[in-house]
Amino acid sequence: MSASADVRAVLSEKSLVQRLSSGTRGTVRALLRNKAGFLGFLGVMFFIILTTLGPLVIPYEGDPRLDRLRPGARSLFAPPSVEHPLGLDVKGRDVLSHIVHGGGPLILTALEAGILTTIVAVALGAAAGLLGGFIDQIISAASNFILTIPQFPLLLVLATIVTFDNRLGMALLLAVLNWPTLMRAVRAQVMSLKSRDYVEAAFALDLGLWHITTREVLPNMISYIVVNMIFTIRSAMYFIIALMFLGLVPLTEPDWGMMIFIGKQQGSLSNPEAAWMLLAPVLAIALFQLSLVLFTRSLEEVFNPRLRQGV
Amino acid sequence: MRKLIRSYTFRTVVQGLITIWAVMTFTFFLIRLMPGNPAQIKIDEYVDRYGMSEDQARQQVATLFNYDPDQPVFEQYVDYLSDLVRFDLGRSLTSTETPVAEQILRFLPWTLFSVGLALLVAFSLGVLVGLAMAYWRGGLLDNVMTVFASVIYAIPDYIIALLLIMVAGVQLKLIPVGELYGGSTQGIEPGFTVEYILDLLKHAFLPVFTYVLATIGGWMLTMKSSTISTLGEDYITVARARGLPERRLLTAYVGRNAMLPLMTRLAISIGFVVGGSAIIETLFLYPGLGRNLVLAIGLRDYTTMQGIFLVIAISVVVSNILADLLYGWLDPRVRLGGDKGTE
Amino acid sequence: MADGSVVLSVEDISITYTTQRGIVQAVSNVSFDLHAGETLALIGESGCGKSTIVLGLIGLLPKTGKITTGKVTYRRRDGRLIDVLGLNKEQMRQFLWNECSMVFQGALNSLNPVLKISSMIYDTARAHGMRADEAKKRALSLFEKVRLDPLRVFNSYPHELSGGMRQRVLLATALLLRPQVVIMDEPTTAVDILTQRSIIKVLKQLREELNFSVIFISHDLAVAAEIADTVATMYAGEIIEKGPVSEVFYRPRHAYTLGLLEAAPRLSTGAEELMSIPGSPPDLIDPPKGCKFHMRCRFVTDECKTTKPPLQASSPT
Ligand SMILES: Nc1ncnc2c1ncn2[C@@H]1O[C@H](COP(=O)(O)OP(=O)(O)O)[C@@H](O)[C@H]1O
Ligand SMILES: [Mg+2]
């Protein structure tokens, strides 16, 4: 079999986008097949709708509402009621409004971190694998080094150096810490593809790095990449909240992490009345993280054709 | 052969030392890039808290510790290195001149004790349950535990800790959270007494329970999938055909092979003990190294931070070597000195 | 079991697998007798149900597999008859290896990688109440018989042995407890031709010395012809033809056997004109009526589509 025939065969294969869109119904079915995964999908959807459409309906309460102090009460805290389904916080503000408005920035930052990490990792992995040699050595050494240092202590230090007037700074920082795992996988995939005839032929035909990466590497790994991205989003969120929790990043309201930080600062951890102010963001974070992890199961079915056909 | 082993060990040690040095150097300069410096933070504190003038405060601080912010960073680095080769980690910049080594020795045992205990409990329980889940796959235990493990695995450790405090502690009053903060009850004489040990365990309960909950799901799921793939191996069917009793099959044939990939992970996670404990220790006011690191970062206590990062780097390197050794010991196919020994 | 020399009698056994696509009729109404000292070769294309039968015999079918009909009777040395399918778990555990042992196909993966060969021998012996020192003595002498360096092999880990050595270890282990029946599922498939020849040679010798019966599964006719007394041809879960090796190989009566013989590389002629049977085996979830081979048969008649026509002698060309 000649190499150029192979290249032609590969080129005539449907592109990734075509392949994905061609089976919308199949995608939906794959999404539904895994019950836990579908639950995760619903959870993620719920939080996305809550944090994008919610703010349009529920106004944000930023200022203290001393007027809500009930006669005889020692604090502004209040349990859930009809007007305030999640109760009032330490300053008498509606907890629900903070949940609705405080998820967006967090999720967006985590999402940006996930996307940035993926781009950086794929780019570096493809470069290391395709170019090899010195570049490969540098990239691999850097990834080994980052994997050696436990992420959290490093992040603690880095977070004080990089100032976060914008989300992108934080996302970039998280990308710097998170790229090595995916980079290694991409690099390994490129290496194994490179040894195949048709990729050599593609090189010979001068189809270029870009072509090989987008046509050969990515479609083969799409399931892995997407799942990895979800996990990166998850860990980014974990780290952002952890930093807020320790008071190590500039604090801005509204934000789920801030809700916990303020709650903790106000000693409400030991105050039964304050439960709602803390429990609401804690549950929101727990459920969102859980949804993300469960969602990856469905994604695996959607993207992995073998899983899709089999059983 | 002997030469080979020696050179392998030698190479591993040299590689480890280089890694430690690289991490040390990297963090040294990184730390000094942080905005503010320990002197300035102390000065600000005096100004804020005692209403001193800037100059007064500066003088006061200068008498307190001998950090000169104007010394070139590279000179500091050379000084630090030359001290380090004499195993001198310097003195803490903020805790009135306590040697850093002493500080580390004071805090590290707490972290090692709590995280080590948790690791042991989570790993052994997780492996046993995971094995059982795979062995009776599809049964009640499997179904219940898979849901439990997936949920618990997905929830961040500090969220688990907060839920523990709020729900089990404050709302349901199941756990006397207030009494359990800290490392031990004040006034109890440290020593090898039943009373003291029970007190230690009591105070370690919250962090240990949190670590266990946060990690056990992962161990269970990994062990389950590893066991399932082991159960599909030919040698299991063959052993069964030889009429081996189930107990022997489950331990020496299924369990031991399924555990191989987990042992490496176990050893590696030992390396992340110190770094992973910062938030939980802060939350439970547990006097470990992680909490100490957070405090040191806040105060820009360069030498203390540097010392803790060194401990972190060493534990990562050592645990990686440990993982190698352990794997070789458990899996005869990669045993040192074998044909694959140098890989 | 009328004949006193029959060790293992299989009557009308059927086995199904439950899958997502439906019920696979992997074995249908198979019967055969195995006599003392006899070697029965089960031959047929891959997927025709050979492994399923023997796994059914020793109670090691996967959970999805089920024996739907049939009876398996085993005659112990003391003359007592055992209803094999009626054994409970513990009785089956004791039956295995004491009375009936097995050599599996994948020699490379048949040994626990983390245990030494000695541990495997001791494990097996202990499971059946044989003393350790006796087990060692017996294992060493068997290793000698299969032409292994006994002590070295005894103290080795599996990865230190070659594929052929491992297959011999398995063969020796199968004889550890002096079983009457040894089942071999494609024991020579995974090894190279030279190893294959030497294993066959060793097996023949052992059979002579130790006098056990063998069920020898293979899709390699040359190997089967060399070692078997009796041959049973399987197709789509059925035994379609059975007889002494000379009859089946020189005067096959079923078109499928004939096809197999023609497809086999003939050592004598140098294997030039390799014919294979056109088509592929039928779907066992929805097996065809009549003779299951009729779609691929060159002698097909209308009758074949509804009934199984009687076998007729032919001679291979
Ligand atoms: N675990 C199983 N589940 C479902 N079908 C199976 C299973 N094992 C074997 N089969 C089917 O049963 C038939 C017989 O298989 P097998 O006994 O392995 O054949 P052979 O050993 O002759 O190659 C095949 O059609 C195979 O697809
Ligand atoms: Mg088979």
CSV table of N, CA and C in Angstrom, one decimal, chain A residues 67-188:
chain,number,residue,atom,x,y,z
A,67,ASP,N,-31.8,47.6,58.2
A,67,ASP,CA,-33.2,47.8,58.4
A,67,ASP,C,-33.9,46.5,58.6
A,68,ARG,N,-33.2,45.4,58.3
A,68,ARG,CA,-33.9,44.1,58.4
A,68,ARG,C,-33.7,43.5,59.8
A,69,LEU,N,-33.0,44.2,60.7
A,69,LEU,CA,-32.8,43.7,62.0
A,69,LEU,C,-34.2,43.5,62.7
A,70,ARG,N,-34.5,42.3,63.0
A,70,ARG,CA,-35.8,42.1,63.7
A,70,ARG,C,-35.8,42.5,65.1
A,71,PRO,N,-36.9,43.1,65.6
A,71,PRO,CA,-36.8,43.5,67.0
A,71,PRO,C,-36.5,42.4,67.9
A,72,GLY,N,-35.5,42.6,68.8
A,72,GLY,CA,-35.2,41.6,69.8
A,72,GLY,C,-34.1,40.7,69.3
A,73,ALA,N,-33.8,40.6,68.0
A,73,ALA,CA,-32.8,39.7,67.5
A,73,ALA,C,-31.4,40.2,67.8
A,74,ARG,N,-30.4,39.3,68.0
A,74,ARG,CA,-29.1,39.7,68.2
A,74,ARG,C,-28.3,39.9,67.0
A,75,SER,N,-28.7,39.3,65.9
A,75,SER,CA,-28.0,39.4,64.7
A,75,SER,C,-28.9,39.5,63.5
A,76,LEU,N,-28.3,39.8,62.3
A,76,LEU,CA,-29.1,40.0,61.1
A,76,LEU,C,-29.4,38.7,60.5
A,77,PHE,N,-28.7,37.6,60.9
A,77,PHE,CA,-28.9,36.3,60.3
A,77,PHE,C,-30.4,35.9,60.3
A,78,ALA,N,-30.8,35.3,59.2
A,78,ALA,CA,-32.2,34.8,59.3
A,78,ALA,C,-32.3,33.5,58.5
A,79,PRO,N,-33.1,32.6,59.0
A,79,PRO,CA,-33.3,31.3,58.3
A,79,PRO,C,-34.2,31.5,57.0
A,80,PRO,N,-34.3,30.6,56.2
A,80,PRO,CA,-35.1,30.7,54.9
A,80,PRO,C,-36.5,31.2,55.2
A,81,SER,N,-37.0,32.0,54.3
A,81,SER,CA,-38.4,32.5,54.5
A,81,SER,C,-38.9,32.6,53.0
A,82,VAL,N,-40.1,33.0,52.9
A,82,VAL,CA,-40.7,33.1,51.6
A,82,VAL,C,-40.0,34.2,50.8
A,83,GLU,N,-39.7,35.4,51.4
A,83,GLU,CA,-39.0,36.4,50.6
A,83,GLU,C,-37.6,36.1,50.4
A,84,HIS,N,-37.0,35.4,51.3
A,84,HIS,CA,-35.5,35.1,51.2
A,84,HIS,C,-35.4,33.6,51.3
A,85,PRO,N,-35.5,32.8,50.2
A,85,PRO,CA,-35.5,31.4,50.3
A,85,PRO,C,-34.3,30.7,50.9
A,86,LEU,N,-33.2,31.5,50.9
A,86,LEU,CA,-31.9,30.9,51.5
A,86,LEU,C,-31.5,31.7,52.7
A,87,GLY,N,-32.4,32.5,53.2
A,87,GLY,CA,-32.1,33.3,54.4
A,87,GLY,C,-31.3,34.5,54.2
A,88,LEU,N,-30.9,35.2,55.3
A,88,LEU,CA,-30.1,36.4,55.2
A,88,LEU,C,-28.7,36.2,55.8
A,89,ASP,N,-27.7,36.9,55.3
A,89,ASP,CA,-26.3,36.7,55.8
A,89,ASP,C,-26.0,37.6,56.9
A,90,VAL,N,-24.8,37.7,57.3
A,90,VAL,CA,-24.4,38.4,58.5
A,90,VAL,C,-24.7,39.9,58.4
A,91,LYS,N,-24.8,40.4,57.1
A,91,LYS,CA,-25.1,41.8,57.0
A,91,LYS,C,-26.6,42.0,56.6
A,92,GLY,N,-27.4,41.0,56.7
A,92,GLY,CA,-28.8,41.1,56.5
A,92,GLY,C,-29.1,41.1,55.0
A,93,ARG,N,-28.2,40.6,54.2
A,93,ARG,CA,-28.4,40.6,52.7
A,93,ARG,C,-29.0,39.2,52.3
A,94,ASP,N,-29.7,39.2,51.2
A,94,ASP,CA,-30.3,38.0,50.7
A,94,ASP,C,-29.2,37.0,50.3
A,95,VAL,N,-29.2,35.8,50.8
A,95,VAL,CA,-28.2,34.8,50.5
A,95,VAL,C,-28.3,34.3,49.0
A,96,LEU,N,-29.6,34.2,48.7
A,96,LEU,CA,-29.9,33.7,47.3
A,96,LEU,C,-29.3,34.6,46.3
A,97,SER,N,-29.4,35.9,46.5
A,97,SER,CA,-28.9,36.9,45.5
A,97,SER,C,-27.4,36.7,45.4
A,98,HIS,N,-26.7,36.4,46.5
A,98,HIS,CA,-25.2,36.1,46.4
A,98,HIS,C,-24.9,34.8,45.7
A,99,ILE,N,-25.8,33.8,45.9
A,99,ILE,CA,-25.5,32.6,45.2
A,99,ILE,C,-25.7,32.8,43.7
A,100,VAL,N,-26.7,33.5,43.3
A,100,VAL,CA,-27.0,33.7,41.9
A,100,VAL,C,-26.0,34.5,41.2
A,101,HIS,N,-25.6,35.6,41.9
A,101,HIS,CA,-24.6,36.5,41.3
A,101,HIS,C,-23.1,36.1,41.5
A,102,GLY,N,-22.9,35.2,42.6
A,102,GLY,CA,-21.5,34.9,42.9
A,102,GLY,C,-21.0,33.7,42.3
A,103,GLY,N,-21.8,33.0,41.5
A,103,GLY,CA,-21.3,31.8,40.8
A,103,GLY,C,-20.6,32.1,39.5
A,104,GLY,N,-21.2,33.1,38.8
A,104,GLY,CA,-20.7,33.4,37.5
A,104,GLY,C,-19.2,33.7,37.4
A,105,PRO,N,-18.7,34.6,38.2
A,105,PRO,CA,-17.3,35.0,38.1
A,105,PRO,C,-16.4,33.7,38.3
A,106,LEU,N,-16.8,33.0,39.3
A,106,LEU,CA,-16.0,31.8,39.7
A,106,LEU,C,-16.0,30.8,38.6
A,107,ILE,N,-17.2,30.5,38.0
A,107,ILE,CA,-17.3,29.5,37.0
A,107,ILE,C,-16.5,29.9,35.7
A,108,LEU,N,-16.7,31.2,35.4
A,108,LEU,CA,-16.0,31.8,34.3
A,108,LEU,C,-14.5,31.7,34.4
A,109,THR,N,-14.0,32.1,35.6
A,109,THR,CA,-12.5,32.0,35.7
A,109,THR,C,-12.1,30.5,35.6
A,110,ALA,N,-12.8,29.6,36.2
A,110,ALA,CA,-12.4,28.2,36.1
A,110,ALA,C,-12.5,27.7,34.7
A,111,LEU,N,-13.5,28.2,34.0
A,111,LEU,CA,-13.7,27.8,32.6
A,111,LEU,C,-12.5,28.3,31.7
A,112,GLU,N,-12.2,29.6,32.0
A,112,GLU,CA,-11.0,30.2,31.3
A,112,GLU,C,-9.7,29.4,31.6
A,113,ALA,N,-9.6,29.1,32.8
A,113,ALA,CA,-8.4,28.3,33.2
A,113,ALA,C,-8.4,27.0,32.5
A,114,GLY,N,-9.5,26.3,32.4
A,114,GLY,CA,-9.6,25.0,31.7
A,114,GLY,C,-9.3,25.2,30.2
A,115,ILE,N,-9.8,26.2,29.6
A,115,ILE,CA,-9.6,26.4,28.1
A,115,ILE,C,-8.1,26.7,27.9
A,116,LEU,N,-7.6,27.7,28.7
A,116,LEU,CA,-6.2,28.1,28.6
A,116,LEU,C,-5.3,26.9,28.7
A,117,THR,N,-5.5,26.1,29.8
A,117,THR,CA,-4.7,25.0,30.1
A,117,THR,C,-4.7,24.0,28.9
A,118,THR,N,-5.9,23.8,28.3
A,118,THR,CA,-6.0,22.9,27.2
A,118,THR,C,-5.2,23.4,26.0
A,119,ILE,N,-5.3,24.7,25.7
A,119,ILE,CA,-4.6,25.3,24.6
A,119,ILE,C,-3.1,25.2,24.8
A,120,VAL,N,-2.7,25.6,25.9
A,120,VAL,CA,-1.2,25.5,26.2
A,120,VAL,C,-0.7,24.1,26.1
A,121,ALA,N,-1.4,23.2,26.7
A,121,ALA,CA,-1.0,21.8,26.8
A,121,ALA,C,-0.9,21.2,25.4
A,122,VAL,N,-2.0,21.4,24.6
A,122,VAL,CA,-2.0,20.8,23.3
A,122,VAL,C,-0.9,21.4,22.4
A,123,ALA,N,-0.7,22.8,22.5
A,123,ALA,CA,0.3,23.4,21.7
A,123,ALA,C,1.7,22.9,22.1
A,124,LEU,N,2.0,22.9,23.4
A,124,LEU,CA,3.3,22.4,23.8
A,124,LEU,C,3.5,20.9,23.5
A,125,GLY,N,2.4,20.1,23.7
A,125,GLY,CA,2.5,18.7,23.5
A,125,GLY,C,2.8,18.4,22.0
A,126,ALA,N,2.1,19.1,21.1
A,126,ALA,CA,2.3,18.9,19.7
A,126,ALA,C,3.7,19.4,19.3
A,127,ALA,N,4.1,20.5,19.8
A,127,ALA,CA,5.4,21.0,19.5
A,127,ALA,C,6.5,20.0,20.0
A,128,ALA,N,6.4,19.6,21.2
A,128,ALA,CA,7.4,18.6,21.7
A,128,ALA,C,7.4,17.4,20.9
A,129,GLY,N,6.2,16.9,20.6
A,129,GLY,CA,6.2,15.6,19.9
A,129,GLY,C,6.6,15.7,18.4
A,130,LEU,N,6.2,16.8,17.8
A,130,LEU,CA,6.5,16.9,16.3
A,130,LEU,C,7.9,17.4,16.1
A,131,LEU,N,8.3,18.4,16.8
A,131,LEU,CA,9.6,19.0,16.6
A,131,LEU,C,10.7,18.2,17.2
A,132,GLY,N,10.4,17.6,18.4
A,132,GLY,CA,11.4,16.7,19.0
A,132,GLY,C,12.7,17.5,19.4
A,133,GLY,N,13.7,16.8,19.7
A,133,GLY,CA,15.0,17.4,19.9
A,133,GLY,C,15.1,18.3,21.1
A,134,PHE,N,15.7,19.4,21.0
A,134,PHE,CA,16.0,20.3,22.0
A,134,PHE,C,14.7,20.9,22.6
A,135,ILE,N,13.7,21.3,21.7
A,135,ILE,CA,12.5,21.8,22.2
A,135,ILE,C,11.7,20.8,23.0
A,136,ASP,N,11.7,19.6,22.6
A,136,ASP,CA,11.1,18.5,23.3
A,136,ASP,C,11.7,18.4,24.7
A,137,GLN,N,13.0,18.4,24.8
A,137,GLN,CA,13.7,18.3,26.1
A,137,GLN,C,13.4,19.4,27.0
A,138,ILE,N,13.3,20.6,26.5
A,138,ILE,CA,13.0,21.7,27.4
A,138,ILE,C,11.6,21.6,27.9
A,139,ILE,N,10.6,21.3,27.0
A,139,ILE,CA,9.2,21.2,27.5
A,139,ILE,C,9.1,20.1,28.4
A,140,SER,N,9.7,18.9,28.2
A,140,SER,CA,9.5,17.8,29.0
A,140,SER,C,10.1,18.1,30.4
A,141,ALA,N,11.3,18.7,30.4
A,141,ALA,CA,11.9,19.0,31.7
A,141,ALA,C,11.1,20.0,32.5
A,142,ALA,N,10.5,21.0,31.8
A,142,ALA,CA,9.6,21.9,32.5
A,142,ALA,C,8.4,21.2,33.1
A,143,SER,N,7.9,20.3,32.4
A,143,SER,CA,6.7,19.6,32.9
A,143,SER,C,7.0,18.7,34.1
A,144,ASN,N,8.2,18.0,34.0
A,144,ASN,CA,8.6,17.2,35.1
A,144,ASN,C,8.8,18.1,36.4
A,145,PHE,N,9.4,19.3,36.1
A,145,PHE,CA,9.6,20.1,37.3
A,145,PHE,C,8.3,20.6,37.9
A,146,ILE,N,7.4,21.0,37.1
A,146,ILE,CA,6.1,21.4,37.7
A,146,ILE,C,5.4,20.3,38.4
A,147,LEU,N,5.5,19.1,37.8
A,147,LEU,CA,4.8,18.0,38.5
A,147,LEU,C,5.5,17.6,39.8
A,148,THR,N,6.7,18.0,39.9
A,148,THR,CA,7.4,17.6,41.2
A,148,THR,C,7.0,18.5,42.4
A,149,ILE,N,6.7,19.8,42.1
A,149,ILE,CA,6.4,20.6,43.2
A,149,ILE,C,4.9,20.5,43.5
A,150,PRO,N,4.5,20.2,44.7
A,150,PRO,CA,3.0,20.1,45.0
A,150,PRO,C,2.4,21.5,44.6
A,151,GLN,N,1.3,21.4,43.9
A,151,GLN,CA,0.7,22.6,43.3
A,151,GLN,C,0.2,23.6,44.3
A,152,PHE,N,-0.4,23.1,45.4
A,152,PHE,CA,-1.0,24.1,46.2
A,152,PHE,C,0.0,25.1,46.9
A,153,PRO,N,1.0,24.6,47.5
A,153,PRO,CA,2.0,25.5,48.1
A,153,PRO,C,2.5,26.5,47.1
A,154,LEU,N,2.8,26.0,45.9
A,154,LEU,CA,3.3,26.8,44.9
A,154,LEU,C,2.3,27.9,44.5
A,155,LEU,N,1.1,27.5,44.4
A,155,LEU,CA,0.0,28.4,44.1
A,155,LEU,C,-0.1,29.5,45.1
A,156,LEU,N,0.1,29.1,46.4
A,156,LEU,CA,0.0,30.1,47.5
A,156,LEU,C,1.0,31.2,47.3
A,157,VAL,N,2.2,30.8,46.9
A,157,VAL,CA,3.2,31.9,46.7
A,157,VAL,C,2.9,32.7,45.4
A,158,LEU,N,2.6,31.9,44.3
A,158,LEU,CA,2.4,32.6,43.0
A,158,LEU,C,1.2,33.6,43.1
A,159,ALA,N,0.2,33.2,43.9
A,159,ALA,CA,-1.0,34.0,43.9
A,159,ALA,C,-0.7,35.4,44.5
A,160,THR,N,0.3,35.5,45.4
A,160,THR,CA,0.6,36.8,46.0
A,160,THR,C,1.4,37.6,45.0
A,161,ILE,N,2.1,36.9,44.1
A,161,ILE,CA,3.0,37.7,43.1
A,161,ILE,C,2.2,38.2,42.0
A,162,VAL,N,1.4,37.3,41.4
A,162,VAL,CA,0.6,37.8,40.3
A,162,VAL,C,-0.7,38.5,40.9
A,163,THR,N,-0.9,39.7,40.5
A,163,THR,CA,-2.1,40.4,41.1
A,163,THR,C,-3.2,40.2,40.1
A,164,PHE,N,-4.4,40.1,40.7
A,164,PHE,CA,-5.5,39.7,39.9
A,164,PHE,C,-6.5,40.8,39.8
A,165,ASP,N,-6.2,41.8,38.9
A,165,ASP,CA,-7.2,42.8,38.7
A,165,ASP,C,-8.2,42.2,37.6
A,166,ASN,N,-7.7,41.2,36.9
A,166,ASN,CA,-8.6,40.5,36.0
A,166,ASN,C,-8.6,39.0,36.1
A,167,ARG,N,-9.7,38.4,35.7
A,167,ARG,CA,-9.8,37.0,35.8
A,167,ARG,C,-8.7,36.2,35.1
A,168,LEU,N,-8.3,36.8,33.9
A,168,LEU,CA,-7.4,36.1,33.0
A,168,LEU,C,-6.1,35.8,33.7
A,169,GLY,N,-5.6,36.7,34.6
A,169,GLY,CA,-4.4,36.5,35.3
A,169,GLY,C,-4.5,35.2,36.1
A,170,MET,N,-5.5,35.1,36.8
A,170,MET,CA,-5.8,33.9,37.7
A,170,MET,C,-5.8,32.7,36.8
A,171,ALA,N,-6.5,32.8,35.7
A,171,ALA,CA,-6.7,31.6,34.8
A,171,ALA,C,-5.3,31.2,34.2
A,172,LEU,N,-4.6,32.2,33.9
A,172,LEU,CA,-3.2,32.0,33.3
A,172,LEU,C,-2.3,31.3,34.3
A,173,LEU,N,-2.4,31.7,35.5
A,173,LEU,CA,-1.6,31.1,36.6
A,173,LEU,C,-2.0,29.6,36.8
A,174,LEU,N,-3.3,29.4,36.8
A,174,LEU,CA,-3.7,28.0,36.9
A,174,LEU,C,-3.3,27.2,35.7
A,175,ALA,N,-3.3,27.8,34.6
A,175,ALA,CA,-2.9,27.1,33.4
A,175,ALA,C,-1.4,26.7,33.5
A,176,VAL,N,-0.6,27.6,34.0
A,176,VAL,CA,0.8,27.3,34.2
A,176,VAL,C,1.0,26.1,35.1
A,177,LEU,N,0.2,25.9,36.1
A,177,LEU,CA,0.4,24.8,37.0
A,177,LEU,C,-0.2,23.5,36.4
A,178,ASN,N,-1.2,23.6,35.5
A,178,ASN,CA,-2.0,22.5,35.1
A,178,ASN,C,-1.6,21.8,33.8
A,179,TRP,N,-0.8,22.5,33.0
A,179,TRP,CA,-0.7,22.0,31.6
A,179,TRP,C,0.1,20.6,31.5
A,180,PRO,N,1.0,20.3,32.5
A,180,PRO,CA,1.9,19.1,32.2
A,180,PRO,C,1.1,17.8,31.9
A,181,THR,N,0.1,17.5,32.6
A,181,THR,CA,-0.5,16.2,32.4
A,181,THR,C,-1.0,16.0,31.0
A,182,LEU,N,-1.8,16.9,30.5
A,182,LEU,CA,-2.4,16.8,29.2
A,182,LEU,C,-1.2,16.9,28.1
A,183,MET,N,-0.3,17.8,28.4
A,183,MET,CA,0.9,17.9,27.5
A,183,MET,C,1.5,16.5,27.2
A,184,ARG,N,1.7,15.8,28.3
A,184,ARG,CA,2.4,14.5,28.2
A,184,ARG,C,1.5,13.6,27.3
A,185,ALA,N,0.2,13.6,27.5
A,185,ALA,CA,-0.6,12.7,26.8
A,185,ALA,C,-0.6,13.0,25.3
A,186,VAL,N,-0.7,14.4,25.0
A,186,VAL,CA,-0.6,14.8,23.6
A,186,VAL,C,0.7,14.4,23.0
A,187,ARG,N,1.7,14.6,23.7
A,187,ARG,CA,3.1,14.3,23.2
A,187,ARG,C,3.2,12.9,22.9
A,188,ALA,N,2.7,12.0,23.8
A,188,ALA,CA,2.8,10.6,23.5
A,188,ALA,C,2.0,10.2,22.3
